[in-house]
Coordinates of C-alpha atoms in Angstrom, one line a residue:
X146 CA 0.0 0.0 0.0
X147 CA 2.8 2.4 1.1
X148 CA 4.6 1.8 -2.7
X149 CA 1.5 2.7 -4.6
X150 CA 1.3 5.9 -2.7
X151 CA 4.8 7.0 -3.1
X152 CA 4.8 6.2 -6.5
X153 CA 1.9 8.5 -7.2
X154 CA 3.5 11.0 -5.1
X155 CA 7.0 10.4 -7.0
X156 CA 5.2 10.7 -10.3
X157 CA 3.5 13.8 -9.3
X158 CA 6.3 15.7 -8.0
X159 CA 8.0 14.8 -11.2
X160 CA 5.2 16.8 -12.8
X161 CA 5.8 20.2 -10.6
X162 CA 9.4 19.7 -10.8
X163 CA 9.8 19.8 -14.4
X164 CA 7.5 22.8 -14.6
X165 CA 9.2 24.8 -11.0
X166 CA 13.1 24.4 -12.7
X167 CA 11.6 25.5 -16.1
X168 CA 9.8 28.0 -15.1
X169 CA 10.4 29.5 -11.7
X170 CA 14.0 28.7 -11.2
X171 CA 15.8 32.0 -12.2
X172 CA 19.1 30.7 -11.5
X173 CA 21.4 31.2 -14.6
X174 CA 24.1 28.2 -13.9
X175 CA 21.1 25.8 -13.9
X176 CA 21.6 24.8 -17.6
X177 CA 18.7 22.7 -19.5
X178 CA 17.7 20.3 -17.4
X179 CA 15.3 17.5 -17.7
X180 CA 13.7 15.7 -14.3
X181 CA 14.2 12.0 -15.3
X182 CA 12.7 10.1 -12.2
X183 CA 11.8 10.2 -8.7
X184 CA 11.9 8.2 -5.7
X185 CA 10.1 8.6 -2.8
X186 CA 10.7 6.4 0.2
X187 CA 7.6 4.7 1.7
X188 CA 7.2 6.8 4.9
X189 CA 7.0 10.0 2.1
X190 CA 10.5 11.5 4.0
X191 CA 12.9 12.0 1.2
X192 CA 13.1 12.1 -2.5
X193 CA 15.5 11.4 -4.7
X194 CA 15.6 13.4 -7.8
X195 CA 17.6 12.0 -10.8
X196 CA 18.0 14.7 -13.3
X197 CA 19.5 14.6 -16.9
X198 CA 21.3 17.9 -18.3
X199 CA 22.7 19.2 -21.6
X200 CA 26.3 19.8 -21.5
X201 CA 29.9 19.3 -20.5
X202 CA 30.6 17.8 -17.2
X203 CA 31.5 21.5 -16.1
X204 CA 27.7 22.6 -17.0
X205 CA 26.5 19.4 -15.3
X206 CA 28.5 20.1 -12.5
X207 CA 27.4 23.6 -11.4
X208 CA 24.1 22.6 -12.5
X209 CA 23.7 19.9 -9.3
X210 CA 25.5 22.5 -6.8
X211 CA 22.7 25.4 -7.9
X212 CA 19.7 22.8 -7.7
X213 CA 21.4 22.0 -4.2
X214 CA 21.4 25.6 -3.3
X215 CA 18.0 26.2 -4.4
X216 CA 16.7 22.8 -2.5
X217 CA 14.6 25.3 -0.2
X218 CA 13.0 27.4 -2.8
X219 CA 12.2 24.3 -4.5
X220 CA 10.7 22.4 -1.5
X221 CA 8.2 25.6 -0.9
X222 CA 7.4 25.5 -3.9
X223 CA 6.0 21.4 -4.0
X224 CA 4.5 22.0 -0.4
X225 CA 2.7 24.8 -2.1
X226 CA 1.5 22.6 -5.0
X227 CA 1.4 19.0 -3.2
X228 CA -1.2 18.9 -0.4
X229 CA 1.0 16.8 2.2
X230 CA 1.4 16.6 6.2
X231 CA 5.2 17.2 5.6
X232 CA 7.0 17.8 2.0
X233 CA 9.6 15.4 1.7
X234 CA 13.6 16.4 1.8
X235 CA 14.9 16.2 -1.8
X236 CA 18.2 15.3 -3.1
X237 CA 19.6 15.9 -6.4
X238 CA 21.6 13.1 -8.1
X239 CA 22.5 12.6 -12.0
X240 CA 21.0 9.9 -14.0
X241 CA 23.4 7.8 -15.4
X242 CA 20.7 5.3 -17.1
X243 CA 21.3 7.5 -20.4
X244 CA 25.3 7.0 -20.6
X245 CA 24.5 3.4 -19.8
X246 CA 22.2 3.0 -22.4
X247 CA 24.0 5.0 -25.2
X248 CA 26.9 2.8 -24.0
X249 CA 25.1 -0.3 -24.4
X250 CA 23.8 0.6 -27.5
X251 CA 27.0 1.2 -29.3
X252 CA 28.5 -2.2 -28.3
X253 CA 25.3 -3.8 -29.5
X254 CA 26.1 -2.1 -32.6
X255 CA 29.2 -3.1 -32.9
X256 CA 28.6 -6.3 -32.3
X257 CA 26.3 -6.1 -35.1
X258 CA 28.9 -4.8 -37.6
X259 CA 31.4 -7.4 -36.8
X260 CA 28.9 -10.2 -37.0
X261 CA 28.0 -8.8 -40.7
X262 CA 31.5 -8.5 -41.7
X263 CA 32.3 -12.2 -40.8
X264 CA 29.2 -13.7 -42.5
X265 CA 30.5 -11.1 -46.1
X266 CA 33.7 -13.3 -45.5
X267 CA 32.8 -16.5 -45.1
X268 CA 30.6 -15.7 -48.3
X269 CA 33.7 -14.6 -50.4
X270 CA 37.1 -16.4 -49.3
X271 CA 40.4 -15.6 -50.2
X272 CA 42.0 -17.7 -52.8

């Protein structure tokens, strides 16, 4: 019972995240971000915040540190919009499912291309 609840209150503060970094944040150093997940832990306490953002790992850097700074802005802001007893403590963290997934693509690939370029071999051997 305590999953289903923290899941719908995950996926909702997902929503006002998205739209309170967009749009409210005025912080310059927080480049484009994009709020990829959260998790909420069952007694609704803390949330982890897995965000995705465009750039170098400079950009991506100072991008976490001003989300950190801004933790209490942005906490007001979800009490204001979530009715709850107590808005849960949020931590920012990058999500690394993307590189990992790129990654795993591109071996797959690979993989691919070497497996087509011994079958165009064994099809035409060398004298």
């Amino acid at each position: 019972m305590g999953t289903i609840r923290s899941n719908r209150v995950g996926e909702q503060m997902k929503k006002e995240l998205t739209d309170i970094i967009g749009r409210k944040l005025k912080d310059p150093r927080v480049g484009f971000v994009t709020v990829t997940a959260v998790d909420v832990t069952g007694d609704l306490q803390q949330a982890t915040v897995y965000v995705s953002v465009f750039g170098d790992s400079e950009q991506k850097e100072q991008t976490l540190r001003s989300l950190a700074k801004a933790t209490g802005f942005i906490r007001t802001e979800i009490g204001k919009r979530i009715r709850m007893r107590k808005t849960p403590d949020i931590f920012f963290k990058f999500d690394e499912s993307l590189n990992y997934g790129s990654k795993i693509e591109s071996l797959l690939s690979e993989i691919k291309r070497d497996d087509e370029d011994s079958e165009e071999n064994e099809d035409h051997p060398k004298p």
